[in-house]
């Protein structure tokens, strides 16, 4: 396996078309029996100072890509998965748009689902990305993960 | 005595509060000395939670700083 | 909520385009923060008598739709999910094609993921659908779920 | 004495083994009597695992059969 971390970052929202495309690319891999997909969508949450209209993402990109690389390697070592694809937005993503896309494929459902969950949790906890929630009135709050 | 400078990257709310994404600071012996220096220059950092990374590795204890290392101040992550 | 069960059955493979379309339809629901998707893909498994080229699905349709309706209601009662969509193929689905599609949306990831998993497990265990694995040589075996 | 018929639906490997998707059988008192009748007519069902549904509800014990109920023979499910 190549040691160079793959880029996961996409400028702006992740196009919904990417989901179908990702699935179609795996139709020739007939050892796959299951795909698990997680999508994060920007919520129009109500804050004290206003309603979230968009999130602006920034990252410590080099460290983030190294960290995602480690997570990928750990997941491939732990689960018999065939493929793992991870995308995260940078810059502005409007409410209702997709900002995070994790896609895992495996012969059987359990591995695909468990691997997908683990990637989602680890990326939220371990990858240096920050969301600034814009309130559409020049105000903003810094997103907090739970 | 050490000469030269460190480059410090700041992210998220820390970059916002200091108005700086990258700081050039005098060479420091270790991370404790660096954070003391930062709090003195940027009192607005007081009370904001962050972790340090040295060469992209999170550090949790005082760590010596060699010239050329990359130091980053990371507020709690909120990706996803 | 309408008492009449929704149809979940699609003749032949589930078009991959349906996945992107389903996501796009939820872009206006800005209380959604997470989508979880499970896709079943037909595997070209090697059996004693040959390699699986397709699965031919049949169902006890009326009972299956009632059962899926019950599962949907139980999931909505148990998890704070916004939307649940379920599709399953009938008839022939070739190796590499999608035969099963579960899509859940919720404000937060935990509910979307848990609801999706529960639906996948319950449908496999409780819904009267049968797969006949065609071996491309006039032979077949009856699919067994694990 | 009962008159009339039952309609029995068969699925999956059961339909294949009997060559029938729908059977019309004489009225039976209960599901035990029905399965005994089926095994007599279709000895090829012997050894194949299945469950009965009466009016789309799975039954696990002997159940009386009224005229007009829908009986189905369901091999283990393999959807998904």
Short mmCIF file of C-alpha atoms in Angstrom, two decimals:
data_model
loop_
_atom_site.label_atom_id
_atom_site.label_comp_id
_atom_site.label_asym_id
_atom_site.label_seq_id
_atom_site.Cartn_x
_atom_site.Cartn_y
_atom_site.Cartn_z
CA UNK A 1 0.00 0.00 0.00
CA UNK A 2 1.14 3.50 -0.90
CA UNK A 3 2.35 5.46 2.14
CA UNK A 4 1.21 8.83 0.77
CA UNK A 5 -2.07 9.91 2.44
CA UNK A 6 -4.97 10.35 0.02
CA UNK A 7 -6.66 13.71 -0.05
CA UNK A 8 -10.09 13.58 1.60
CA UNK A 9 -10.92 17.27 1.33
CA UNK A 10 -13.41 18.74 -1.11
CA UNK A 11 -13.89 22.49 -1.48
CA UNK A 12 -17.48 23.33 -0.54
CA UNK A 13 -20.37 20.88 -0.33
CA UNK A 14 -19.92 17.24 -1.36
CA UNK A 15 -22.02 16.76 -4.51
CA UNK A 16 -24.80 14.20 -3.91
CA UNK A 17 -23.90 12.67 -7.32
CA UNK A 18 -20.68 11.44 -5.74
CA UNK A 19 -22.66 8.86 -3.77
CA UNK A 20 -24.18 7.11 -6.78
CA UNK A 21 -20.85 7.35 -8.63
CA UNK A 22 -19.04 5.71 -5.72
CA UNK A 23 -21.52 2.83 -5.68
CA UNK A 24 -21.37 2.38 -9.47
CA UNK A 25 -17.57 2.12 -9.36
CA UNK A 26 -17.89 -0.97 -7.18
CA UNK A 27 -20.28 -2.91 -9.41
CA UNK A 28 -17.38 -4.84 -10.96
CA UNK A 29 -16.13 -5.98 -7.55
CA UNK A 30 -18.39 -8.96 -7.20
CA UNK A 31 -16.86 -10.11 -3.92
CA UNK A 32 -18.66 -7.14 -2.32
CA UNK A 33 -21.99 -7.98 -0.68
CA UNK A 34 -22.59 -4.85 1.38
CA UNK A 35 -21.93 -1.12 1.32
CA UNK A 36 -22.38 1.08 4.39
CA UNK A 37 -22.59 4.83 3.88
CA UNK A 38 -22.63 7.68 6.35
CA UNK A 39 -23.44 11.24 5.28
CA UNK A 40 -23.20 14.34 7.43
CA UNK A 41 -25.61 17.12 6.43
CA UNK A 42 -25.42 20.71 7.73
CA UNK A 43 -28.31 21.35 10.11
CA UNK A 44 -30.05 24.72 10.39
CA UNK A 45 -29.76 24.64 14.18
CA UNK A 46 -31.23 27.48 16.21
CA UNK A 47 -28.64 29.16 18.42
CA UNK A 48 -29.12 32.01 20.89
CA UNK A 49 -27.86 34.52 18.30
CA UNK A 50 -29.62 33.16 15.21
CA UNK A 51 -30.18 30.17 12.93
CA UNK A 52 -27.28 28.36 11.29
CA UNK A 53 -27.27 29.05 7.53
CA UNK A 54 -23.93 27.40 6.74
CA UNK A 55 -20.82 25.89 8.27
CA UNK A 56 -17.37 27.04 7.23
CA UNK A 57 -14.83 24.27 7.67
CA UNK A 58 -11.11 24.70 8.18
CA UNK A 59 -8.53 22.02 8.91
CA UNK A 60 -4.92 21.49 9.81
CA UNK A 61 -4.75 19.70 6.49
CA UNK A 62 -1.38 17.94 6.64
CA UNK A 63 -2.04 16.56 10.11
CA UNK A 64 -5.64 15.67 9.22
CA UNK A 65 -4.55 13.64 6.19
CA UNK A 66 -1.92 11.79 8.22
CA UNK A 67 -4.50 11.03 10.90
CA UNK A 68 -7.05 9.79 8.35
CA UNK A 69 -4.36 7.63 6.80
CA UNK A 70 -3.71 6.02 10.22
CA UNK A 71 -7.45 5.48 10.75
CA UNK A 72 -7.77 3.85 7.31
CA UNK A 73 -4.86 1.53 8.02
CA UNK A 74 -6.26 0.57 11.44
CA UNK A 75 -9.69 -0.13 9.94
CA UNK A 76 -8.25 -2.30 7.15
CA UNK A 77 -6.24 -4.22 9.77
CA UNK A 78 -9.26 -4.71 12.03
CA UNK A 79 -12.08 -5.46 9.57
CA UNK A 80 -12.14 -7.56 6.38
CA UNK A 81 -13.32 -4.65 4.27
CA UNK A 82 -12.79 -4.39 0.52
CA UNK A 83 -12.87 -0.59 0.13
CA UNK A 84 -12.96 2.55 2.26
CA UNK A 85 -13.66 6.03 0.90
CA UNK A 86 -13.72 9.19 3.02
CA UNK A 87 -14.54 12.77 2.00
CA UNK A 88 -14.87 15.92 4.11
CA UNK A 89 -15.70 19.45 3.05
CA UNK A 90 -13.53 22.51 3.51
CA UNK A 91 -14.87 26.04 3.19
CA UNK A 92 -18.54 26.90 3.17
CA UNK A 93 -21.31 24.28 3.16
CA UNK A 94 -24.88 25.54 3.32
CA UNK A 95 -27.61 24.08 5.52
CA UNK A 96 -29.06 20.99 3.80
CA UNK A 97 -25.83 20.21 1.95
CA UNK A 98 -23.51 17.25 2.56
CA UNK A 99 -20.22 17.92 4.37
CA UNK A 100 -19.00 14.43 5.28
CA UNK A 101 -19.15 11.14 3.35
CA UNK A 102 -17.85 7.79 4.56
CA UNK A 103 -18.28 4.74 2.33
CA UNK A 104 -17.20 1.20 3.20
CA UNK A 105 -17.65 -2.01 1.23
CA UNK A 106 -17.17 -5.60 2.38
CA UNK A 107 -18.26 -9.13 1.52
CA UNK A 108 -20.67 -9.12 4.48
CA UNK A 109 -22.78 -6.46 6.13
CA UNK A 110 -21.39 -6.63 9.66
CA UNK A 111 -17.87 -5.64 8.63
CA UNK A 112 -19.01 -2.87 6.29
CA UNK A 113 -21.30 -1.36 8.95
CA UNK A 114 -18.85 -1.67 11.85
CA UNK A 115 -15.99 -0.23 9.82
CA UNK A 116 -18.14 2.71 8.67
CA UNK A 117 -19.24 3.49 12.24
CA UNK A 118 -15.70 3.33 13.55
CA UNK A 119 -14.41 5.66 10.85
CA UNK A 120 -17.16 8.20 11.53
CA UNK A 121 -16.49 8.20 15.28
CA UNK A 122 -12.72 8.36 14.94
CA UNK A 123 -12.78 11.15 12.36
CA UNK A 124 -15.01 13.28 14.53
CA UNK A 125 -12.80 12.66 17.58
CA UNK A 126 -9.29 12.55 16.14
CA UNK A 127 -9.03 14.62 12.97
CA UNK A 128 -8.18 18.33 13.27
CA UNK A 129 -11.12 19.94 11.46
CA UNK A 130 -13.16 22.87 12.76
CA UNK A 131 -16.61 24.11 11.87
CA UNK A 132 -17.65 27.73 12.20
CA UNK A 133 -21.44 27.94 12.16
CA UNK A 134 -22.56 31.03 10.28
CA UNK A 135 -25.79 32.58 11.51
CA UNK A 136 -26.63 34.64 8.43
CA UNK A 137 -26.34 37.93 10.33
CA UNK A 138 -22.54 38.34 10.40
CA UNK A 139 -22.56 36.39 13.65
CA UNK A 140 -21.16 32.93 14.11
CA UNK A 141 -20.54 30.29 16.72
CA UNK A 142 -17.89 27.60 16.78
CA UNK A 143 -19.36 24.15 16.25
CA UNK A 144 -19.02 21.72 19.13
CA UNK A 145 -18.99 17.97 18.53
CA UNK A 146 -20.89 15.72 20.93
CA UNK B 1 21.79 29.87 24.03
CA UNK B 2 19.30 29.13 21.24
CA UNK B 3 18.80 31.52 18.33
CA UNK B 4 16.24 31.58 15.52
CA UNK B 5 12.48 31.31 15.54
CA UNK B 6 9.58 28.92 15.83
CA UNK B 7 6.60 28.91 13.53
CA UNK B 8 3.32 28.39 15.34
CA UNK B 9 0.09 27.51 13.52
CA UNK B 10 -3.22 28.49 15.05
CA UNK B 11 -6.62 27.11 14.11
CA UNK B 12 -10.30 27.68 14.65
CA UNK B 13 -11.29 29.95 17.49
CA UNK B 14 -7.60 30.48 18.41
CA UNK B 15 -6.85 31.97 14.99
CA UNK B 16 -9.96 34.11 15.34
CA UNK B 17 -9.12 35.38 18.84
CA UNK B 18 -5.50 36.23 17.99
CA UNK B 19 -6.18 37.38 14.42
CA UNK B 20 -3.26 35.17 13.36
CA UNK B 21 -3.05 31.88 11.50
CA UNK B 22 0.73 31.71 11.71
CA UNK B 23 2.95 33.28 14.36
CA UNK B 24 6.69 33.62 14.33
CA UNK B 25 8.00 33.46 17.88
CA UNK B 26 11.50 33.51 19.37
CA UNK B 27 13.05 30.13 19.96
CA UNK B 28 11.69 28.53 23.14
CA UNK B 29 13.17 25.76 25.29
CA UNK B 30 9.97 23.80 25.56
CA UNK B 31 6.21 23.90 25.12
CA UNK B 32 5.58 25.22 28.65
CA UNK B 33 7.74 28.21 27.89
CA UNK B 34 5.95 28.68 24.58
CA UNK B 35 2.45 28.64 26.07
CA UNK B 36 3.51 31.05 28.85
CA UNK B 37 4.85 33.39 26.17
CA UNK B 38 1.62 33.07 24.15
CA UNK B 39 -0.65 33.81 27.11
CA UNK B 40 1.44 36.89 27.89
CA UNK B 41 1.16 38.24 24.33
CA UNK B 42 -2.41 37.08 23.72
CA UNK B 43 -4.33 37.27 27.00
CA UNK B 44 -7.48 36.60 24.95
CA UNK B 45 -6.34 32.94 24.75
CA UNK B 46 -6.97 32.56 28.48
CA UNK B 47 -9.83 30.17 29.18
CA UNK B 48 -9.91 28.74 25.65
CA UNK B 49 -9.32 25.01 25.57
CA UNK B 50 -6.62 23.76 23.20
CA UNK B 51 -4.07 21.02 22.70
CA UNK B 52 -0.57 21.35 21.25
CA UNK B 53 0.78 19.32 18.37
CA UNK B 54 4.52 19.18 17.70
CA UNK B 55 5.35 17.93 14.22
CA UNK B 56 1.67 16.88 13.89
CA UNK B 57 1.83 14.68 16.98
CA UNK B 58 -0.41 15.63 19.90
CA UNK B 59 1.57 16.26 23.06
CA UNK B 60 0.17 16.04 26.55
CA UNK B 61 3.24 16.92 28.66
CA UNK B 62 5.91 19.56 28.48
CA UNK B 63 8.06 18.82 25.44
CA UNK B 64 11.41 20.27 24.37
CA UNK B 65 11.26 22.34 21.17
CA UNK B 66 13.99 21.97 18.59
CA UNK B 67 14.49 24.53 15.86
CA UNK B 68 12.46 23.66 12.77
CA UNK B 69 9.68 21.76 14.50
CA UNK B 70 6.13 22.63 13.54
CA UNK B 71 4.00 23.64 16.52
CA UNK B 72 0.23 23.91 16.23
CA UNK B 73 -2.45 25.06 18.66
CA UNK B 74 -5.60 23.01 18.20
CA UNK B 75 -8.96 23.84 19.76
CA UNK B 76 -11.38 20.90 20.23
CA UNK B 77 -12.16 19.30 16.87
CA UNK B 78 -15.58 19.74 15.30
CA UNK B 79 -15.37 18.00 11.95
CA UNK B 80 -18.08 15.80 10.48
CA UNK C 1 -49.70 8.25 9.57
CA UNK C 2 -51.36 6.30 6.78
CA UNK C 3 -52.08 2.67 7.71
CA UNK C 4 -51.59 1.38 4.18
CA UNK C 5 -48.15 -0.24 3.80
CA UNK C 6 -45.88 1.45 1.25
CA UNK C 7 -44.52 -0.71 -1.52
CA UNK C 8 -40.84 -1.47 -1.06
CA UNK C 9 -40.42 -3.77 -4.03
CA UNK C 10 -38.61 -2.85 -7.22
CA UNK C 11 -38.57 -5.14 -10.25
CA UNK C 12 -34.95 -6.08 -10.97
CA UNK C 13 -31.86 -4.28 -9.67
CA UNK C 14 -32.19 -1.06 -7.66
CA UNK C 15 -30.73 1.71 -9.87
CA UNK C 16 -27.68 3.29 -8.20
CA UNK C 17 -29.11 6.71 -9.22
CA UNK C 18 -31.82 6.17 -6.61
CA UNK C 19 -29.25 6.71 -3.86
CA UNK C 20 -28.24 10.22 -4.94
CA UNK C 21 -31.90 11.08 -5.68
CA UNK C 22 -32.92 9.99 -2.18
CA UNK C 23 -30.23 12.17 -0.62
CA UNK C 24 -31.13 15.17 -2.79
CA UNK C 25 -34.80 14.94 -1.75
CA UNK C 26 -33.76 15.55 1.85
CA UNK C 27 -31.72 18.72 1.25
CA UNK C 28 -34.71 20.89 2.20
CA UNK C 29 -35.12 19.14 5.54
CA UNK C 30 -32.59 21.16 7.43
CA UNK C 31 -33.29 19.49 10.78
CA UNK C 32 -31.46 16.45 9.36
CA UNK C 33 -27.81 16.17 10.36
CA UNK C 34 -27.06 12.57 9.39
CA UNK C 35 -28.03 9.97 6.82
CA UNK C 36 -27.16 6.29 7.20
CA UNK C 37 -27.39 4.07 4.14
CA UNK C 38 -27.08 0.33 3.76
CA UNK C 39 -26.85 -1.31 0.34
CA UNK C 40 -26.91 -5.03 -0.39
CA UNK C 41 -25.03 -6.04 -3.54
CA UNK C 42 -25.26 -9.46 -5.19
CA UNK C 43 -22.01 -11.38 -4.66
CA UNK C 44 -20.56 -13.77 -7.25
CA UNK C 45 -20.06 -16.45 -4.58
CA UNK C 46 -18.47 -19.74 -5.55
CA UNK C 47 -20.69 -22.71 -4.75
CA UNK C 48 -19.97 -26.43 -5.24
CA UNK C 49 -21.97 -26.42 -8.48
CA UNK C 50 -20.78 -23.11 -9.95
CA UNK C 51 -20.42 -19.36 -9.46
CA UNK C 52 -23.42 -17.17 -8.66
CA UNK C 53 -24.26 -14.98 -11.67
CA UNK C 54 -27.53 -13.56 -10.32
CA UNK C 55 -30.11 -13.86 -7.58
CA UNK C 56 -33.79 -14.23 -8.40
CA UNK C 57 -35.93 -12.84 -5.59
CA UNK C 58 -39.49 -13.80 -4.79
CA UNK C 59 -41.61 -12.69 -1.86
CA UNK C 60 -44.91 -13.27 -0.12
CA UNK C 61 -45.60 -9.68 -1.03
CA UNK C 62 -48.68 -8.83 1.03
CA UNK C 63 -47.20 -10.31 4.20
CA UNK C 64 -43.79 -8.75 3.48
CA UNK C 65 -45.30 -5.26 3.14
CA UNK C 66 -47.27 -5.65 6.37
CA UNK C 67 -44.13 -6.82 8.16
CA UNK C 68 -42.06 -3.92 6.80
CA UNK C 69 -44.81 -1.55 7.89
CA UNK C 70 -44.59 -2.93 11.45
CA UNK C 71 -40.80 -2.60 11.41
CA UNK C 72 -41.03 1.02 10.21
CA UNK C 73 -43.52 1.87 12.97
CA UNK C 74 -41.37 0.21 15.63
CA UNK C 75 -38.28 2.07 14.42
CA UNK C 76 -40.06 5.44 14.40
CA UNK C 77 -41.31 4.72 17.94
CA UNK C 78 -37.85 3.72 19.18
CA UNK C 79 -35.55 6.24 17.48
CA UNK C 80 -35.96 9.98 16.84
CA UNK C 81 -35.50 9.57 13.10
CA UNK C 82 -36.82 12.01 10.51
CA UNK C 83 -37.16 9.65 7.51
CA UNK C 84 -36.92 5.96 6.69
CA UNK C 85 -36.82 4.57 3.14
CA UNK C 86 -36.61 0.88 2.29
CA UNK C 87 -36.34 -0.81 -1.11
CA UNK C 88 -35.86 -4.47 -2.02
CA UNK C 89 -35.58 -6.10 -5.43
CA UNK C 90 -37.88 -8.74 -6.84
CA UNK C 91 -36.96 -10.85 -9.87
CA UNK C 92 -33.47 -11.12 -11.24
CA UNK C 93 -30.54 -9.06 -9.95
CA UNK C 94 -27.14 -9.76 -11.48
CA UNK C 95 -23.89 -10.05 -9.54
CA UNK C 96 -22.55 -6.57 -8.78
CA UNK C 97 -26.01 -4.98 -8.80
CA UNK C 98 -27.88 -3.56 -5.80
CA UNK C 99 -30.78 -5.60 -4.38
CA UNK C 100 -31.45 -3.91 -1.02
CA UNK C 101 -31.42 -0.24 0.01
CA UNK C 102 -32.13 1.11 3.47
CA UNK C 103 -31.91 4.86 4.07
CA UNK C 104 -32.46 6.60 7.40
CA UNK C 105 -32.15 10.28 8.29
CA UNK C 106 -32.06 11.90 11.71
CA UNK C 107 -30.88 15.07 13.43
CA UNK C 108 -27.91 13.16 14.91
CA UNK C 109 -25.75 10.31 13.68
CA UNK C 110 -26.36 7.79 16.45
CA UNK C 111 -30.09 7.53 15.77
CA UNK C 112 -29.70 7.38 12.00
CA UNK C 113 -27.05 4.64 12.23
CA UNK C 114 -28.81 2.57 14.90
CA UNK C 115 -32.15 2.76 13.10
CA UNK C 116 -30.56 1.73 9.80
CA UNK C 117 -28.82 -1.26 11.39
CA UNK C 118 -31.97 -2.40 13.13
CA UNK C 119 -34.01 -2.21 9.92
CA UNK C 120 -31.39 -4.21 7.99
CA UNK C 121 -31.28 -6.94 10.64
CA UNK C 122 -35.04 -7.13 11.07
CA UNK C 123 -35.77 -7.23 7.35
CA UNK C 124 -33.33 -10.08 6.82
CA UNK C 125 -34.81 -12.01 9.75
CA UNK C 126 -38.52 -11.20 9.58
CA UNK C 127 -39.62 -10.39 6.04
CA UNK C 128 -40.72 -13.26 3.77
CA UNK C 129 -38.38 -12.85 0.81
CA UNK C 130 -36.38 -15.62 -0.83
CA UNK C 131 -33.32 -15.55 -3.03
CA UNK C 132 -32.56 -18.22 -5.60
CA UNK C 133 -28.90 -18.02 -6.57
CA UNK C 134 -28.48 -18.74 -10.27
CA UNK C 135 -25.22 -20.41 -11.22
CA UNK C 136 -25.23 -19.58 -14.92
CA UNK C 137 -25.41 -23.25 -15.95
CA UNK C 138 -29.12 -23.91 -15.40
CA UNK C 139 -28.27 -24.87 -11.84
CA UNK C 140 -29.21 -22.91 -8.78
CA UNK C 141 -29.05 -22.98 -5.00
CA UNK C 142 -31.38 -21.38 -2.48
CA UNK C 143 -29.75 -18.48 -0.71
CA UNK C 144 -29.25 -18.87 3.04
CA UNK C 145 -29.07 -15.85 5.32
CA UNK C 146 -26.54 -15.87 8.13
CA UNK D 1 -68.72 -31.66 9.06
CA UNK D 2 -66.84 -28.94 7.22
CA UNK D 3 -67.14 -28.47 3.47
CA UNK D 4 -65.27 -26.27 1.01
CA UNK D 5 -61.57 -25.75 0.38
CA UNK D 6 -58.46 -24.04 1.66
CA UNK D 7 -56.04 -22.13 -0.50
CA UNK D 8 -52.43 -22.76 0.39
CA UNK D 9 -49.60 -20.58 -0.88
CA UNK D 10 -46.14 -22.05 -1.25
CA UNK D 11 -42.89 -20.12 -1.60
CA UNK D 12 -39.24 -20.58 -2.41
CA UNK D 13 -37.88 -24.12 -2.33
CA UNK D 14 -41.33 -25.44 -1.32
CA UNK D 15 -42.91 -24.12 -4.52
CA UNK D 16 -40.02 -25.59 -6.46
CA UNK D 17 -40.22 -29.03 -4.85
CA UNK D 18 -43.99 -29.33 -5.26
CA UNK D 19 -44.17 -27.55 -8.60
CA UNK D 20 -47.05 -25.50 -7.13
CA UNK D 21 -47.34 -21.90 -5.99
CA UNK D 22 -50.96 -22.27 -4.95
CA UNK D 23 -52.71 -25.44 -3.82
CA UNK D 24 -56.39 -25.98 -3.30
CA UNK D 25 -56.93 -28.53 -0.53
CA UNK D 26 -60.01 -29.93 1.16
CA UNK D 27 -61.12 -28.15 4.29
CA UNK D 28 -58.97 -29.17 7.28
CA UNK D 29 -59.71 -28.91 10.99
CA UNK D 30 -56.35 -27.44 11.90
CA UNK D 31 -52.79 -26.86 10.74
CA UNK D 32 -51.56 -30.23 12.05
CA UNK D 33 -54.09 -31.97 9.85
CA UNK D 34 -53.08 -29.77 6.92
CA UNK D 35 -49.35 -30.49 7.22
CA UNK D 36 -50.03 -34.25 7.59
CA UNK D 37 -52.11 -34.08 4.40
CA UNK D 38 -49.37 -32.14 2.59
CA UNK D 39 -46.60 -34.56 3.57
CA UNK D 40 -48.74 -37.44 2.33
CA UNK D 41 -49.34 -35.82 -1.06
CA UNK D 42 -45.89 -34.27 -1.38
CA UNK D 43 -43.36 -36.59 0.28
CA UNK D 44 -40.65 -34.38 -1.28
CA UNK D 45 -41.48 -31.78 1.43
CA UNK D 46 -40.07 -34.14 4.09
CA UNK D 47 -36.91 -32.71 5.65
CA UNK D 48 -37.42 -29.19 4.29
CA UNK D 49 -37.68 -26.58 7.01
CA UNK D 50 -40.69 -24.28 6.87
CA UNK D 51 -43.04 -22.22 9.02
CA UNK D 52 -46.77 -21.72 8.53
CA UNK D 53 -48.50 -18.38 8.34
CA UNK D 54 -52.26 -18.12 8.77
CA UNK D 55 -53.69 -14.86 7.50
CA UNK D 56 -50.08 -13.56 7.27
CA UNK D 57 -49.38 -14.25 10.95
CA UNK D 58 -46.69 -16.79 11.76
CA UNK D 59 -48.01 -19.67 13.84
CA UNK D 60 -45.90 -21.86 16.05
CA UNK D 61 -48.51 -24.25 17.45
CA UNK D 62 -51.40 -26.21 16.02
CA UNK D 63 -54.06 -23.70 14.96
CA UNK D 64 -57.69 -24.28 13.91
CA UNK D 65 -58.40 -23.38 10.27
CA UNK D 66 -61.59 -21.54 9.38
CA UNK D 67 -62.85 -21.44 5.84
CA UNK D 68 -61.45 -18.46 3.95
CA UNK D 69 -58.20 -18.11 5.88
CA UNK D 70 -55.02 -17.71 3.87
CA UNK D 71 -52.43 -20.34 4.70
CA UNK D 72 -48.83 -19.98 3.52
CA UNK D 73 -45.82 -22.29 3.77
CA UNK D 74 -42.67 -20.26 4.26
CA UNK D 75 -39.14 -21.65 4.03
CA UNK D 76 -36.41 -19.74 5.94
CA UNK D 77 -36.19 -16.17 4.66
CA UNK D 78 -33.21 -15.06 2.60
CA UNK D 79 -33.94 -11.48 1.65
CA UNK D 80 -31.39 -8.67 1.68
#
